[in-house]
Amino acid sequence: MKKQSYDLVGDIHGQAPELEELLEKLSYKKVAGVWRHAERKMIFLGDFVDRGNYQKEVIDIVKPMVEQGYALSVMGNHEYNAIAFCTKDDKGNYLRSHSIKNIKQHRAFIKAYRDNSEEYNSVIEWFKTLPLWLDLLELNVIHACWDENLMNKIMDFQNSNLLTNDLLHLSADKNNWQYEAIETLLKGKEIPLPDGYSFLDKDKNRRHEIRIQWWEQKAGTYQEAFLGPESARTHIPNDPIKGDHLITYGHDKKPLFLGHYWMEGRPKLLADNIACLDYSVAKKGGKLVAYRFNPEKQLNNENFIEVQRAMS
């Protein structure tokens, strides 16, 4: 039996022109309104929405591909946020507050569907069908962090890798382990900085925690573990990290693909069997990145495919 070949694509964030250019570059064809490849299947890493000017256009490309079997996808933190933003708890409060910050983050997505609430609700319901991770025969896929302990807790809790209604509501409460699980799987591992340290993230929000390279076992200090904008590195102390915050993903494990991390520069592997495909297409100078998986056990830097962010 011939093994399935995949093309994995990083975070799109409403940048439909770049997605169409990448699909063409990967030899996908639009047939009866749906992009497809005769032999290969696409895997999306989530974060279709927010930021860019083509929110609806991205969904109109991706959703039919997944529904008709030409693509797979995992959920990104922006899909999770969109679901929580329009879901109320039993007291009538939204699971994700309608704060100025959150409204600003979701503005582009909400604006795209403001004249069609039925279609908006349909998209939200479709987001709920996206699994939190994919454990396939030859590879693993997750948006941010492959934490098997938390994944196993979710499976023990509900015997499903989907965002069920119970998991959604419980994960909105910081007092529940489900909150940590979703935060980690979809947003990555974060650790608090020592007292007195902070930095500004890409959206100019002040952060007192840092996102870490959870796979980097050699990282012993905050600076060595830090994953974020280089402009912020001078604000990160070089003190030893307190506690055990790293996760082992052995070199003998299946190739793992991630999105989420706003990488910069030329696409390259994080480890021999780990690749991140988010190269910041949502900002000027960024790019939309794919990896052609053939499949192989040893990932290769030559298999990255990219298109530059359009000027708009």
PDB file of C-alpha atoms in Angstrom:
ATOM      1  CA  MET A   1       0.000   0.000   0.000  1.00  0.00           C
ATOM      2  CA  LYS A   2       1.411   3.387  -1.030  1.00  0.00           C
ATOM      3  CA  LYS A   3       2.047   5.753   1.838  1.00  0.00           C
ATOM      4  CA  GLN A   4       0.206   9.077   1.852  1.00  0.00           C
ATOM      5  CA  SER A   5       2.231  12.195   1.027  1.00  0.00           C
ATOM      6  CA  TYR A   6       1.314  15.472   2.704  1.00  0.00           C
ATOM      7  CA  ASP A   7       1.877  19.185   2.313  1.00  0.00           C
ATOM      8  CA  LEU A   8       1.722  20.927   5.682  1.00  0.00           C
ATOM      9  CA  VAL A   9       0.976  24.654   5.845  1.00  0.00           C
ATOM     10  CA  GLY A  10       1.554  27.076   8.698  1.00  0.00           C
ATOM     11  CA  ASP A  11      -0.611  29.860  10.156  1.00  0.00           C
ATOM     12  CA  ILE A  12      -2.501  31.845   7.475  1.00  0.00           C
ATOM     13  CA  HIS A  13      -4.237  34.594   9.499  1.00  0.00           C
ATOM     14  CA  GLY A  14      -6.510  35.907   6.775  1.00  0.00           C
ATOM     15  CA  GLN A  15      -3.847  36.103   4.058  1.00  0.00           C
ATOM     16  CA  ALA A  16      -5.726  34.438   1.181  1.00  0.00           C
ATOM     17  CA  PRO A  17      -3.551  35.775  -1.704  1.00  0.00           C
ATOM     18  CA  GLU A  18      -0.469  34.120  -0.217  1.00  0.00           C
ATOM     19  CA  LEU A  19      -2.399  30.896   0.385  1.00  0.00           C
ATOM     20  CA  GLU A  20      -3.528  30.736  -3.241  1.00  0.00           C
ATOM     21  CA  GLU A  21       0.006  31.449  -4.435  1.00  0.00           C
ATOM     22  CA  LEU A  22       1.343  28.675  -2.206  1.00  0.00           C
ATOM     23  CA  LEU A  23      -1.298  26.217  -3.410  1.00  0.00           C
ATOM     24  CA  GLU A  24      -0.309  26.918  -7.002  1.00  0.00           C
ATOM     25  CA  LYS A  25       3.369  26.556  -6.143  1.00  0.00           C
ATOM     26  CA  LEU A  26       2.575  23.145  -4.632  1.00  0.00           C
ATOM     27  CA  SER A  27       0.724  22.129  -7.849  1.00  0.00           C
ATOM     28  CA  TYR A  28      -2.762  22.105  -6.342  1.00  0.00           C
ATOM     29  CA  LYS A  29      -5.567  22.777  -8.835  1.00  0.00           C
ATOM     30  CA  LYS A  30      -8.945  24.399  -8.304  1.00  0.00           C
ATOM     31  CA  VAL A  31     -11.573  21.937  -9.541  1.00  0.00           C
ATOM     32  CA  ALA A  32     -15.302  22.662  -9.143  1.00  0.00           C
ATOM     33  CA  GLY A  33     -14.391  25.450  -6.747  1.00  0.00           C
ATOM     34  CA  VAL A  34     -12.189  23.329  -4.448  1.00  0.00           C
ATOM     35  CA  TRP A  35      -8.387  23.180  -4.344  1.00  0.00           C
ATOM     36  CA  ARG A  36      -7.013  19.647  -4.594  1.00  0.00           C
ATOM     37  CA  HIS A  37      -4.033  17.533  -5.569  1.00  0.00           C
ATOM     38  CA  ALA A  38      -4.297  14.236  -7.414  1.00  0.00           C
ATOM     39  CA  GLU A  39      -1.831  12.420  -5.132  1.00  0.00           C
ATOM     40  CA  ARG A  40      -1.090  14.573  -2.095  1.00  0.00           C
ATOM     41  CA  LYS A  41      -3.151  15.779   0.856  1.00  0.00           C
ATOM     42  CA  MET A  42      -2.768  19.079   2.700  1.00  0.00           C
ATOM     43  CA  ILE A  43      -2.579  19.483   6.478  1.00  0.00           C
ATOM     44  CA  PHE A  44      -3.308  22.911   7.936  1.00  0.00           C
ATOM     45  CA  LEU A  45      -1.832  23.843  11.310  1.00  0.00           C
ATOM     46  CA  GLY A  46      -4.638  26.197  12.371  1.00  0.00           C
ATOM     47  CA  ASP A  47      -4.892  29.953  12.902  1.00  0.00           C
ATOM     48  CA  PHE A  48      -6.863  30.722   9.758  1.00  0.00           C
ATOM     49  CA  VAL A  49      -8.384  33.919  11.129  1.00  0.00           C
ATOM     50  CA  ASP A  50      -7.637  37.293  12.767  1.00  0.00           C
ATOM     51  CA  ARG A  51      -5.177  39.961  11.565  1.00  0.00           C
ATOM     52  CA  GLY A  52      -5.347  39.761   7.726  1.00  0.00           C
ATOM     53  CA  ASN A  53      -7.759  41.372   5.260  1.00  0.00           C
ATOM     54  CA  TYR A  54      -9.131  38.155   3.722  1.00  0.00           C
ATOM     55  CA  GLN A  55     -10.738  36.296   6.600  1.00  0.00           C
ATOM     56  CA  LYS A  56     -13.719  34.903   4.733  1.00  0.00           C
ATOM     57  CA  GLU A  57     -11.668  34.132   1.633  1.00  0.00           C
ATOM     58  CA  VAL A  58      -9.304  31.928   3.641  1.00  0.00           C
ATOM     59  CA  ILE A  59     -12.208  30.003   5.198  1.00  0.00           C
ATOM     60  CA  ASP A  60     -13.789  29.624   1.744  1.00  0.00           C
ATOM     61  CA  ILE A  61     -10.576  27.951   0.561  1.00  0.00           C
ATOM     62  CA  VAL A  62      -9.772  25.802   3.566  1.00  0.00           C
ATOM     63  CA  LYS A  63     -13.179  24.602   4.761  1.00  0.00           C
ATOM     64  CA  PRO A  64     -14.234  22.858   1.515  1.00  0.00           C
ATOM     65  CA  MET A  65     -10.807  21.212   1.227  1.00  0.00           C
ATOM     66  CA  VAL A  66     -11.206  19.682   4.681  1.00  0.00           C
ATOM     67  CA  GLU A  67     -14.875  18.796   4.276  1.00  0.00           C
ATOM     68  CA  GLN A  68     -14.291  17.055   0.937  1.00  0.00           C
ATOM     69  CA  GLY A  69     -11.260  15.094   2.111  1.00  0.00           C
ATOM     70  CA  TYR A  70      -8.494  16.946   0.271  1.00  0.00           C
ATOM     71  CA  ALA A  71      -7.038  18.325   3.516  1.00  0.00           C
ATOM     72  CA  LEU A  72      -6.815  17.776   7.243  1.00  0.00           C
ATOM     73  CA  SER A  73      -6.444  20.421   9.920  1.00  0.00           C
ATOM     74  CA  VAL A  74      -5.827  20.909  13.602  1.00  0.00           C
ATOM     75  CA  MET A  75      -7.269  23.721  15.703  1.00  0.00           C
ATOM     76  CA  GLY A  76      -5.192  26.822  16.390  1.00  0.00           C
ATOM     77  CA  ASN A  77      -5.493  29.102  19.383  1.00  0.00           C
ATOM     78  CA  HIS A  78      -7.271  31.708  17.241  1.00  0.00           C
ATOM     79  CA  GLU A  79     -10.021  29.217  16.349  1.00  0.00           C
ATOM     80  CA  TYR A  80     -10.312  28.325  20.032  1.00  0.00           C
ATOM     81  CA  ASN A  81     -10.476  32.018  20.934  1.00  0.00           C
ATOM     82  CA  ALA A  82     -13.156  32.640  18.305  1.00  0.00           C
ATOM     83  CA  ILE A  83     -15.276  29.826  19.733  1.00  0.00           C
ATOM     84  CA  ALA A  84     -14.887  31.059  23.317  1.00  0.00           C
ATOM     85  CA  PHE A  85     -15.548  34.672  22.259  1.00  0.00           C
ATOM     86  CA  CYS A  86     -19.097  33.835  21.134  1.00  0.00           C
ATOM     87  CA  THR A  87     -19.947  31.165  23.750  1.00  0.00           C
ATOM     88  CA  LYS A  88     -21.600  32.030  27.069  1.00  0.00           C
ATOM     89  CA  ASP A  89     -21.330  30.210  30.371  1.00  0.00           C
ATOM     90  CA  ASP A  90     -24.354  29.299  32.530  1.00  0.00           C
ATOM     91  CA  LYS A  91     -24.313  32.816  34.026  1.00  0.00           C
ATOM     92  CA  GLY A  92     -24.559  34.502  30.635  1.00  0.00           C
ATOM     93  CA  ASN A  93     -20.930  35.642  30.516  1.00  0.00           C
ATOM     94  CA  TYR A  94     -18.780  35.032  27.471  1.00  0.00           C
ATOM     95  CA  LEU A  95     -16.067  32.434  27.981  1.00  0.00           C
ATOM     96  CA  ARG A  96     -13.625  34.862  26.360  1.00  0.00           C
ATOM     97  CA  SER A  97     -14.372  38.339  27.633  1.00  0.00           C
ATOM     98  CA  HIS A  98     -15.363  41.093  25.217  1.00  0.00           C
ATOM     99  CA  SER A  99     -12.567  43.338  26.429  1.00  0.00           C
ATOM    100  CA  ILE A 100     -11.097  46.071  24.228  1.00  0.00           C
ATOM    101  CA  LYS A 101      -8.001  43.928  23.704  1.00  0.00           C
ATOM    102  CA  ASN A 102      -9.978  40.847  22.641  1.00  0.00           C
ATOM    103  CA  ILE A 103     -12.372  42.796  20.418  1.00  0.00           C
ATOM    104  CA  LYS A 104      -9.369  44.348  18.680  1.00  0.00           C
ATOM    105  CA  GLN A 105      -7.828  40.927  18.123  1.00  0.00           C
ATOM    106  CA  HIS A 106     -11.036  39.499  16.605  1.00  0.00           C
ATOM    107  CA  ARG A 107     -12.094  42.628  14.701  1.00  0.00           C
ATOM    108  CA  ALA A 108     -11.102  41.440  11.225  1.00  0.00           C
ATOM    109  CA  PHE A 109     -12.875  38.085  11.626  1.00  0.00           C
ATOM    110  CA  ILE A 110     -16.052  39.609  13.059  1.00  0.00           C
ATOM    111  CA  LYS A 111     -16.124  42.308  10.380  1.00  0.00           C
ATOM    112  CA  ALA A 112     -15.897  39.715   7.605  1.00  0.00           C
ATOM    113  CA  TYR A 113     -19.154  38.073   8.748  1.00  0.00           C
ATOM    114  CA  ARG A 114     -21.019  40.987  10.322  1.00  0.00           C
ATOM    115  CA  ASP A 115     -23.674  40.971   7.579  1.00  0.00           C
ATOM    116  CA  ASN A 116     -24.270  37.218   7.766  1.00  0.00           C
ATOM    117  CA  SER A 117     -24.657  35.883  11.291  1.00  0.00           C
ATOM    118  CA  GLU A 118     -25.822  32.494   9.998  1.00  0.00           C
ATOM    119  CA  GLU A 119     -22.590  31.998   8.063  1.00  0.00           C
ATOM    120  CA  TYR A 120     -20.568  33.256  11.038  1.00  0.00           C
ATOM    121  CA  ASN A 121     -22.221  30.690  13.317  1.00  0.00           C
ATOM    122  CA  SER A 122     -21.634  27.984  10.727  1.00  0.00           C
ATOM    123  CA  VAL A 123     -17.918  28.770  10.659  1.00  0.00           C
ATOM    124  CA  ILE A 124     -17.747  28.678  14.464  1.00  0.00           C
ATOM    125  CA  GLU A 125     -19.426  25.271  14.447  1.00  0.00           C
ATOM    126  CA  TRP A 126     -16.916  24.083  11.851  1.00  0.00           C
ATOM    127  CA  PHE A 127     -14.041  25.261  14.045  1.00  0.00           C
ATOM    128  CA  LYS A 128     -15.366  22.911  16.729  1.00  0.00           C
ATOM    129  CA  THR A 129     -14.844  19.925  14.397  1.00  0.00           C
ATOM    130  CA  LEU A 130     -11.091  20.560  14.153  1.00  0.00           C
ATOM    131  CA  PRO A 131      -9.087  18.158  16.350  1.00  0.00           C
ATOM    132  CA  LEU A 132      -6.637  19.499  18.909  1.00  0.00           C
ATOM    133  CA  TRP A 133      -3.921  17.253  17.470  1.00  0.00           C
ATOM    134  CA  LEU A 134      -3.339  14.628  14.782  1.00  0.00           C
ATOM    135  CA  ASP A 135      -1.502  11.377  15.509  1.00  0.00           C
ATOM    136  CA  LEU A 136      -1.093   9.901  12.029  1.00  0.00           C
ATOM    137  CA  LEU A 137       0.778   6.815  10.872  1.00  0.00           C
ATOM    138  CA  GLU A 138       3.940   8.661   9.812  1.00  0.00           C
ATOM    139  CA  LEU A 139       3.733  12.044  11.566  1.00  0.00           C
ATOM    140  CA  ASN A 140       2.293  14.088  14.421  1.00  0.00           C
ATOM    141  CA  VAL A 141       0.673  17.527  14.117  1.00  0.00           C
ATOM    142  CA  ILE A 142      -0.300  20.073  16.755  1.00  0.00           C
ATOM    143  CA  HIS A 143      -0.578  23.837  16.762  1.00  0.00           C
ATOM    144  CA  ALA A 144       1.924  24.635  19.519  1.00  0.00           C
ATOM    145  CA  CYS A 145       3.092  21.983  22.000  1.00  0.00           C
ATOM    146  CA  TRP A 146       3.076  18.165  21.942  1.00  0.00           C
ATOM    147  CA  ASP A 147       2.606  17.510  25.661  1.00  0.00           C
ATOM    148  CA  GLU A 148       1.649  13.844  25.924  1.00  0.00           C
ATOM    149  CA  ASN A 149       0.824  14.051  29.626  1.00  0.00           C
ATOM    150  CA  LEU A 150      -1.827  16.696  29.006  1.00  0.00           C
ATOM    151  CA  MET A 151      -3.056  14.968  25.851  1.00  0.00           C
ATOM    152  CA  ASN A 152      -3.501  11.742  27.812  1.00  0.00           C
ATOM    153  CA  LYS A 153      -5.428  13.619  30.512  1.00  0.00           C
ATOM    154  CA  ILE A 154      -7.804  14.943  27.855  1.00  0.00           C
ATOM    155  CA  MET A 155      -8.281  11.459  26.397  1.00  0.00           C
ATOM    156  CA  ASP A 156      -8.901   9.993  29.854  1.00  0.00           C
ATOM    157  CA  PHE A 157     -11.406  12.775  30.537  1.00  0.00           C
ATOM    158  CA  GLN A 158     -13.470  12.458  27.342  1.00  0.00           C
ATOM    159  CA  ASN A 159     -11.951   9.806  25.025  1.00  0.00           C
ATOM    160  CA  SER A 160     -11.726  12.377  22.218  1.00  0.00           C
ATOM    161  CA  ASN A 161      -9.169  14.832  20.829  1.00  0.00           C
ATOM    162  CA  LEU A 162     -11.910  17.325  19.940  1.00  0.00           C
ATOM    163  CA  LEU A 163     -12.909  20.461  21.812  1.00  0.00           C
ATOM    164  CA  THR A 164     -16.094  19.081  23.330  1.00  0.00           C
ATOM    165  CA  ASN A 165     -18.575  21.385  25.012  1.00  0.00           C
ATOM    166  CA  ASP A 166     -17.465  20.219  28.478  1.00  0.00           C
ATOM    167  CA  LEU A 167     -13.793  20.727  27.655  1.00  0.00           C
ATOM    168  CA  LEU A 168     -14.512  24.166  26.196  1.00  0.00           C
ATOM    169  CA  HIS A 169     -16.334  25.407  29.294  1.00  0.00           C
ATOM    170  CA  LEU A 170     -13.907  23.879  31.780  1.00  0.00           C
ATOM    171  CA  SER A 171     -10.889  25.230  29.897  1.00  0.00           C
ATOM    172  CA  ALA A 172     -12.173  28.794  30.284  1.00  0.00           C
ATOM    173  CA  ASP A 173     -11.612  28.628  34.064  1.00  0.00           C
ATOM    174  CA  LYS A 174      -7.994  29.130  35.158  1.00  0.00           C
ATOM    175  CA  ASN A 175      -8.646  26.994  38.240  1.00  0.00           C
ATOM    176  CA  ASN A 176      -9.160  23.846  36.146  1.00  0.00           C
ATOM    177  CA  TRP A 177      -6.462  21.585  34.698  1.00  0.00           C
ATOM    178  CA  GLN A 178      -8.317  21.822  31.392  1.00  0.00           C
ATOM    179  CA  TYR A 179      -7.271  25.484  31.187  1.00  0.00           C
ATOM    180  CA  GLU A 180      -3.587  24.556  31.399  1.00  0.00           C
ATOM    181  CA  ALA A 181      -4.104  21.780  28.862  1.00  0.00           C
ATOM    182  CA  ILE A 182      -5.609  24.004  26.183  1.00  0.00           C
ATOM    183  CA  GLU A 183      -3.208  26.862  26.922  1.00  0.00           C
ATOM    184  CA  THR A 184      -0.236  24.542  26.515  1.00  0.00           C
ATOM    185  CA  LEU A 185      -1.352  22.550  23.475  1.00  0.00           C
ATOM    186  CA  LEU A 186      -2.595  25.570  21.503  1.00  0.00           C
ATOM    187  CA  LYS A 187      -0.403  28.405  22.817  1.00  0.00           C
ATOM    188  CA  GLY A 188       2.780  26.687  23.977  1.00  0.00           C
ATOM    189  CA  LYS A 189       4.646  26.363  27.255  1.00  0.00           C
ATOM    190  CA  GLU A 190       5.092  29.580  29.188  1.00  0.00           C
ATOM    191  CA  ILE A 191       7.027  30.254  32.369  1.00  0.00           C
ATOM    192  CA  PRO A 192       6.970  33.349  34.605  1.00  0.00           C
ATOM    193  CA  LEU A 193       9.931  35.690  34.515  1.00  0.00           C
ATOM    194  CA  PRO A 194      11.688  36.559  37.777  1.00  0.00           C
ATOM    195  CA  ASP A 195      10.249  39.523  39.641  1.00  0.00           C
ATOM    196  CA  GLY A 196      10.986  42.842  37.961  1.00  0.00           C
ATOM    197  CA  TYR A 197      11.361  41.497  34.417  1.00  0.00           C
ATOM    198  CA  SER A 198       8.937  41.976  31.515  1.00  0.00           C
ATOM    199  CA  PHE A 199       8.886  42.691  27.780  1.00  0.00           C
ATOM    200  CA  LEU A 200       6.529  43.863  25.014  1.00  0.00           C
ATOM    201  CA  ASP A 201       5.162  41.212  22.646  1.00  0.00           C
ATOM    202  CA  LYS A 202       4.456  41.654  18.930  1.00  0.00           C
ATOM    203  CA  ASP A 203       1.140  43.373  19.723  1.00  0.00           C
ATOM    204  CA  LYS A 204       2.794  45.742  22.229  1.00  0.00           C
ATOM    205  CA  ASN A 205       1.227  43.985  25.210  1.00  0.00           C
ATOM    206  CA  ARG A 206       3.456  43.816  28.291  1.00  0.00           C
ATOM    207  CA  ARG A 207       4.314  40.240  29.214  1.00  0.00           C
ATOM    208  CA  HIS A 208       5.618  38.907  32.507  1.00  0.00           C
ATOM    209  CA  GLU A 209       5.864  35.340  31.185  1.00  0.00           C
ATOM    210  CA  ILE A 210       7.938  34.001  28.308  1.00  0.00           C
ATOM    211  CA  ARG A 211       7.090  31.379  25.754  1.00  0.00           C
ATOM    212  CA  ILE A 212       9.814  28.747  25.724  1.00  0.00           C
ATOM    213  CA  GLN A 213      11.412  26.336  23.285  1.00  0.00           C
ATOM    214  CA  TRP A 214       9.899  23.394  25.139  1.00  0.00           C
ATOM    215  CA  TRP A 215      11.730  20.871  22.931  1.00  0.00           C
ATOM    216  CA  GLU A 216      15.211  22.311  23.633  1.00  0.00           C
ATOM    217  CA  GLN A 217      16.589  20.088  26.390  1.00  0.00           C
ATOM    218  CA  LYS A 218      19.882  22.002  26.597  1.00  0.00           C
ATOM    219  CA  ALA A 219      18.196  25.279  27.563  1.00  0.00           C
ATOM    220  CA  GLY A 220      19.163  26.073  31.141  1.00  0.00           C
ATOM    221  CA  THR A 221      18.573  29.828  31.386  1.00  0.00           C
ATOM    222  CA  TYR A 222      15.640  32.090  30.604  1.00  0.00           C
ATOM    223  CA  GLN A 223      17.485  33.549  27.608  1.00  0.00           C
ATOM    224  CA  GLU A 224      18.397  30.120  26.228  1.00  0.00           C
ATOM    225  CA  ALA A 225      14.808  28.907  26.522  1.00  0.00           C
ATOM    226  CA  PHE A 226      13.142  32.121  25.310  1.00  0.00           C
ATOM    227  CA  LEU A 227      11.064  31.933  22.132  1.00  0.00           C
ATOM    228  CA  GLY A 228       9.927  35.306  20.856  1.00  0.00           C
ATOM    229  CA  PRO A 229      10.982  38.505  19.128  1.00  0.00           C
ATOM    230  CA  GLU A 230      14.735  39.090  19.127  1.00  0.00           C
ATOM    231  CA  SER A 231      14.069  42.706  20.083  1.00  0.00           C
ATOM    232  CA  ALA A 232      12.835  41.453  23.454  1.00  0.00           C
ATOM    233  CA  ARG A 233      15.804  39.212  24.240  1.00  0.00           C
ATOM    234  CA  THR A 234      17.747  41.971  26.019  1.00  0.00           C
ATOM    235  CA  HIS A 235      14.857  42.184  28.505  1.00  0.00           C
ATOM    236  CA  ILE A 236      15.134  38.477  29.348  1.00  0.00           C
ATOM    237  CA  PRO A 237      17.498  37.570  32.212  1.00  0.00           C
ATOM    238  CA  ASN A 238      20.252  35.024  31.715  1.00  0.00           C
ATOM    239  CA  ASP A 239      19.499  33.478  35.096  1.00  0.00           C
ATOM    240  CA  PRO A 240      19.022  29.710  35.490  1.00  0.00           C
ATOM    241  CA  ILE A 241      15.424  28.545  35.050  1.00  0.00           C
ATOM    242  CA  LYS A 242      13.737  27.350  38.205  1.00  0.00           C
ATOM    243  CA  GLY A 243      11.794  24.118  37.882  1.00  0.00           C
ATOM    244  CA  ASP A 244      11.424  21.530  35.127  1.00  0.00           C
ATOM    245  CA  HIS A 245       9.502  23.147  32.280  1.00  0.00           C
ATOM    246  CA  LEU A 246      10.850  21.329  29.222  1.00  0.00           C
ATOM    247  CA  ILE A 247       9.247  18.387  27.441  1.00  0.00           C
ATOM    248  CA  THR A 248      11.082  15.461  25.922  1.00  0.00           C
ATOM    249  CA  TYR A 249      10.260  14.681  22.298  1.00  0.00           C
ATOM    250  CA  GLY A 250      12.748  11.941  21.476  1.00  0.00           C
ATOM    251  CA  HIS A 251      14.692  11.783  18.224  1.00  0.00           C
ATOM    252  CA  ASP A 252      13.215   8.319  17.654  1.00  0.00           C
ATOM    253  CA  LYS A 253       9.663   9.700  17.546  1.00  0.00           C
ATOM    254  CA  LYS A 254       7.666  10.440  14.408  1.00  0.00           C
ATOM    255  CA  PRO A 255       8.237  13.809  12.695  1.00  0.00           C
ATOM    256  CA  LEU A 256       6.288  16.554  14.475  1.00  0.00           C
ATOM    257  CA  PHE A 257       4.900  19.693  12.809  1.00  0.00           C
ATOM    258  CA  LEU A 258       3.996  22.884  14.680  1.00  0.00           C
ATOM    259  CA  GLY A 259       2.644  26.333  13.854  1.00  0.00           C
ATOM    260  CA  HIS A 260       2.107  29.311  16.152  1.00  0.00           C
ATOM    261  CA  TYR A 261       5.581  30.642  16.897  1.00  0.00           C
ATOM    262  CA  TRP A 262       6.125  33.567  14.489  1.00  0.00           C
ATOM    263  CA  MET A 263       9.532  32.366  13.358  1.00  0.00           C
ATOM    264  CA  GLU A 264      11.782  34.644  11.327  1.00  0.00           C
ATOM    265  CA  GLY A 265      14.421  34.202   8.650  1.00  0.00           C
ATOM    266  CA  ARG A 266      14.918  31.232   6.379  1.00  0.00           C
ATOM    267  CA  PRO A 267      12.774  28.212   7.334  1.00  0.00           C
ATOM    268  CA  LYS A 268      14.783  25.503   9.048  1.00  0.00           C
ATOM    269  CA  LEU A 269      14.162  22.547  11.340  1.00  0.00           C
ATOM    270  CA  LEU A 270      13.887  23.001  15.095  1.00  0.00           C
ATOM    271  CA  ALA A 271      15.257  19.481  15.558  1.00  0.00           C
ATOM    272  CA  ASP A 272      15.893  16.497  13.295  1.00  0.00           C
ATOM    273  CA  ASN A 273      12.237  15.491  13.647  1.00  0.00           C
ATOM    274  CA  ILE A 274      10.505  18.803  14.545  1.00  0.00           C
ATOM    275  CA  ALA A 275       9.500  21.579  12.153  1.00  0.00           C
ATOM    276  CA  CYS A 276       7.664  24.844  12.792  1.00  0.00           C
ATOM    277  CA  LEU A 277       5.804  26.283   9.790  1.00  0.00           C
ATOM    278  CA  ASP A 278       4.669  29.656  11.156  1.00  0.00           C
ATOM    279  CA  TYR A 279       6.873  32.357   9.616  1.00  0.00           C
ATOM    280  CA  SER A 280       4.775  35.420  10.359  1.00  0.00           C
ATOM    281  CA  VAL A 281       2.832  35.905   7.113  1.00  0.00           C
ATOM    282  CA  ALA A 282       0.492  38.144   9.130  1.00  0.00           C
ATOM    283  CA  LYS A 283       3.152  40.854   9.312  1.00  0.00           C
ATOM    284  CA  LYS A 284       4.924  42.761   6.571  1.00  0.00           C
ATOM    285  CA  GLY A 285       8.074  40.965   5.542  1.00  0.00           C
ATOM    286  CA  GLY A 286       6.738  37.601   6.702  1.00  0.00           C
ATOM    287  CA  LYS A 287       6.060  34.523   4.619  1.00  0.00           C
ATOM    288  CA  LEU A 288       3.645  31.622   4.325  1.00  0.00           C
ATOM    289  CA  VAL A 289       5.525  28.354   4.663  1.00  0.00           C
ATOM    290  CA  ALA A 290       4.772  24.740   3.776  1.00  0.00           C
ATOM    291  CA  TYR A 291       6.678  21.492   4.161  1.00  0.00           C
ATOM    292  CA  ARG A 292       6.499  18.726   1.538  1.00  0.00           C
ATOM    293  CA  PHE A 293       6.357  15.451   3.470  1.00  0.00           C
ATOM    294  CA  ASN A 294       6.922  12.479   1.185  1.00  0.00           C
ATOM    295  CA  PRO A 295       6.901  10.774   3.804  1.00  0.00           C
ATOM    296  CA  GLU A 296      10.338  10.509   5.399  1.00  0.00           C
ATOM    297  CA  LYS A 297      11.607   9.707   8.880  1.00  0.00           C
ATOM    298  CA  GLN A 298      14.438  12.237   8.610  1.00  0.00           C
ATOM    299  CA  LEU A 299      13.145  15.736   7.905  1.00  0.00           C
ATOM    300  CA  ASN A 300      15.074  17.881   5.437  1.00  0.00           C
ATOM    301  CA  ASN A 301      15.502  21.656   5.277  1.00  0.00           C
ATOM    302  CA  GLU A 302      15.264  21.408   1.476  1.00  0.00           C
ATOM    303  CA  ASN A 303      11.590  20.439   1.745  1.00  0.00           C
ATOM    304  CA  PHE A 304      10.376  23.836   2.975  1.00  0.00           C
ATOM    305  CA  ILE A 305       8.394  25.826   0.410  1.00  0.00           C
ATOM    306  CA  GLU A 306       7.616  29.519   0.961  1.00  0.00           C
ATOM    307  CA  VAL A 307       5.866  32.513  -0.540  1.00  0.00           C
ATOM    308  CA  GLN A 308       6.534  36.054   0.546  1.00  0.00           C
ATOM    309  CA  ARG A 309       3.875  38.217   2.184  1.00  0.00           C
ATOM    310  CA  ALA A 310       2.150  40.422  -0.387  1.00  0.00           C
ATOM    311  CA  MET A 311       2.593  44.175  -0.044  1.00  0.00           C
ATOM    312  CA  SER A 312      -0.989  44.757   1.153  1.00  0.00           C
TER     313      SER A 312
END
